[in-house]
């Protein structure tokens, strides 16, 4: 049982480049989330999807787009990467009201 | 965004000491969750508190939810090096209640 799988684990981009972070869960969870983690800032919610077919902005959505492709997959896209988007990104999923299951994270550097 | 304030931000203590970490908000939460994160990994749930005034124990860790459901605390008795990590509280938010927002965390070092 893989849980929450994120790819890639590491990525280096140049300013202005685009990329998509992939996330898939095999636990039949309805809700999926994207967070970024920066030193001293805890986890900040970028976007979430309460259920298949819906997405909502979190605390820090600017510069990001998301797609809930199906119940299993929730991708995060950076259209034009900026140095301020250098961070560790975590995908998570859950049944609402229960605990979050996290992926192992993507370390992104934007030069 | 329902703001969760955690204190202290950093804590460095000797093995065997006791400590308390606080999570405060001006908002009322239906529940609060506590997570622990180790370097290079995603957070892992420790406990969920639901009822105002509730106290839950997990070995040497004691969690309390405030009577008004606006705050919570985590007390560790006789800390051990294995308790080292980032402790995060999280509560529901957003218009739909599906969002889960985190505090900035308390980084604990036990030596």
XYZ file of C-alpha atoms in Angstrom:
222
model
C 0.000 0.000 0.000
C 1.879 3.064 -1.286
C -0.235 5.756 0.438
C 0.523 9.198 -1.036
C 3.108 9.305 -3.824
C 4.698 12.555 -4.970
C 6.969 13.106 -7.940
C 9.585 14.371 -8.419
C 11.468 14.347 -5.097
C 13.866 17.083 -6.168
C 13.698 19.734 -8.886
C 15.770 22.746 -9.886
C 14.159 25.334 -12.143
C 15.245 28.606 -13.667
C 13.097 31.674 -13.127
C 10.238 31.688 -15.620
C 10.218 27.953 -16.280
C 7.084 25.920 -15.701
C 6.579 22.538 -14.122
C 3.933 20.256 -12.669
C 4.198 18.405 -9.376
C 2.327 15.137 -9.434
C 0.495 13.517 -6.520
C -1.459 10.284 -6.330
C -3.104 8.452 -3.444
C -4.398 4.911 -3.315
C -6.461 5.141 -0.117
C -9.748 6.161 -1.793
C -9.668 9.514 0.025
C -12.053 12.224 -1.097
C -9.962 15.246 -0.053
C -6.495 16.173 -1.278
C -4.215 19.071 -0.373
C -1.069 20.880 -1.459
C 1.105 22.602 1.160
C 4.419 24.403 1.021
C 6.845 24.442 3.918
C 9.426 27.145 4.477
C 11.748 27.523 7.481
C 9.915 29.042 10.434
C 6.613 29.170 8.556
C 5.097 25.789 9.291
C 2.907 24.317 6.553
C 0.923 26.768 4.455
C -2.041 25.568 2.427
C -1.803 26.385 -1.285
C -4.887 24.669 -2.710
C -7.158 21.866 -1.701
C -9.779 19.667 -3.280
C -12.598 18.647 -0.999
C -13.817 16.066 -3.477
C -13.344 15.024 -7.075
C -14.328 17.872 -9.376
C -13.801 20.685 -6.860
C -10.789 22.811 -5.979
C -10.432 25.758 -3.610
C -7.755 28.291 -2.776
C -5.899 28.035 0.472
C -3.755 30.585 2.252
C -1.096 31.118 -0.457
C -2.527 30.299 -3.926
C -0.865 33.037 -6.007
C 1.440 31.697 -8.719
C -0.041 28.187 -8.623
C -2.746 26.229 -10.379
C -4.139 22.809 -9.563
C -6.013 20.033 -11.303
C -7.980 17.260 -9.632
C -7.591 14.822 -12.495
C -9.632 12.072 -10.853
C -10.212 10.796 -7.328
C -6.626 9.535 -7.051
C -4.613 12.373 -8.583
C -4.114 16.024 -7.696
C -1.432 18.008 -9.523
C 0.140 21.380 -8.753
C 1.430 23.564 -11.591
C 3.826 26.467 -11.495
C 3.306 28.374 -14.757
C 6.235 30.779 -14.382
C 8.460 29.847 -11.473
C 9.882 32.564 -9.230
C 12.647 32.372 -6.601
C 9.979 33.006 -3.931
C 8.543 29.600 -4.817
C 11.671 27.825 -3.621
C 10.270 25.543 -0.940
C 9.419 22.007 0.069
C 6.038 20.981 -1.269
C 3.857 18.359 0.382
C 0.797 16.657 -0.990
C -1.658 15.130 1.470
C -4.982 13.352 1.449
C -7.658 12.345 3.919
C -11.239 11.471 4.545
C -12.643 14.774 5.808
C -12.555 15.045 9.574
C -9.847 12.437 9.871
C -6.071 12.638 9.806
C -3.949 13.783 6.904
C -1.643 11.348 5.166
C 1.369 13.098 3.653
C 3.662 12.308 0.789
C 7.413 12.466 1.260
C 7.719 15.946 -0.241
C 9.270 17.666 -3.252
C 12.237 19.933 -2.697
C 12.051 22.696 -5.318
C 14.724 25.299 -5.980
C 14.089 28.190 -8.352
C 17.239 30.000 -9.440
C -7.839 31.982 7.271
C -8.241 30.860 10.864
C -4.900 31.702 12.418
C -3.188 29.225 14.729
C -0.398 30.677 16.880
C 2.116 28.255 18.337
C 4.583 28.975 21.110
C 7.401 28.716 21.740
C 8.859 28.603 18.228
C 12.035 26.863 19.409
C 12.778 24.798 22.493
C 16.076 23.208 23.468
C 16.031 21.130 26.638
C 17.949 18.424 28.464
C 16.806 14.821 28.564
C 14.458 14.261 31.490
C 12.986 17.764 31.554
C 9.295 18.519 31.112
C 7.908 20.955 28.551
C 4.654 22.401 27.283
C 3.845 23.639 23.795
C 0.857 25.887 23.136
C -1.490 26.356 20.190
C -3.827 29.346 20.362
C -6.445 30.919 18.117
C -9.195 33.512 18.259
C -11.416 31.105 16.333
C -13.415 28.168 17.583
C -12.488 24.803 16.099
C -14.604 21.704 15.892
C -11.387 19.763 16.417
C -7.637 20.272 16.557
C -4.940 17.887 15.476
C -1.322 17.597 16.592
C 1.345 16.317 14.209
C 5.034 15.558 14.613
C 7.478 15.942 11.740
C 11.011 14.627 11.469
C 13.580 16.049 9.014
C 12.996 14.972 5.420
C 9.590 13.476 6.106
C 5.976 14.531 6.070
C 4.113 15.198 9.334
C 2.516 12.273 11.142
C -0.603 12.587 13.279
C -0.175 12.259 17.046
C -3.704 12.969 18.229
C -7.023 14.621 17.448
C -8.924 16.461 20.180
C -12.609 17.086 19.636
C -14.421 17.937 22.868
C -13.807 21.143 24.847
C -11.815 20.318 27.982
C -10.736 16.967 26.577
C -7.442 15.481 27.771
C -5.725 12.711 25.813
C -2.572 10.853 26.775
C -0.127 9.149 24.473
C 2.582 7.581 26.649
C 4.558 10.604 27.979
C 2.604 13.104 25.874
C -0.526 14.776 27.250
C -2.799 16.810 24.979
C -5.496 19.172 26.176
C -8.227 21.004 24.254
C -9.400 24.259 25.819
C -12.923 24.496 27.181
C -13.828 27.072 24.519
C -12.183 24.976 21.768
C -9.919 27.884 20.791
C -6.643 26.559 22.164
C -4.723 23.393 22.877
C -1.548 22.338 24.633
C 0.923 19.507 24.396
C 2.861 18.525 27.511
C 5.795 16.136 27.371
C 6.980 14.520 30.597
C 10.609 13.450 30.975
C 11.600 14.330 27.414
C 13.876 11.959 25.523
C 16.121 12.536 22.488
C 13.599 10.586 20.414
C 11.064 13.361 21.059
C 13.163 15.748 18.950
C 11.194 17.096 16.008
C 8.791 19.738 14.763
C 5.412 19.762 16.514
C 2.526 21.231 14.542
C -1.071 21.923 15.460
C -3.753 22.011 12.781
C -7.390 23.038 12.649
C -10.174 23.128 10.101
C -10.873 26.282 8.128
C -12.173 27.720 4.881
C -15.769 28.325 3.903
C -16.446 24.643 3.462
C -14.519 23.501 6.518
C -12.536 21.083 4.424
C -9.320 23.112 4.577
C -6.832 22.206 7.293
C -4.518 25.016 8.349
C -1.362 24.584 10.381
C 0.425 26.692 12.946
C 4.071 27.601 12.359
C 5.244 24.790 14.602
C 7.481 24.322 17.623
C 10.925 22.942 16.912
C 12.018 20.777 19.848
C 15.581 19.606 20.480
C 16.224 17.205 23.331
C 19.874 16.483 24.154
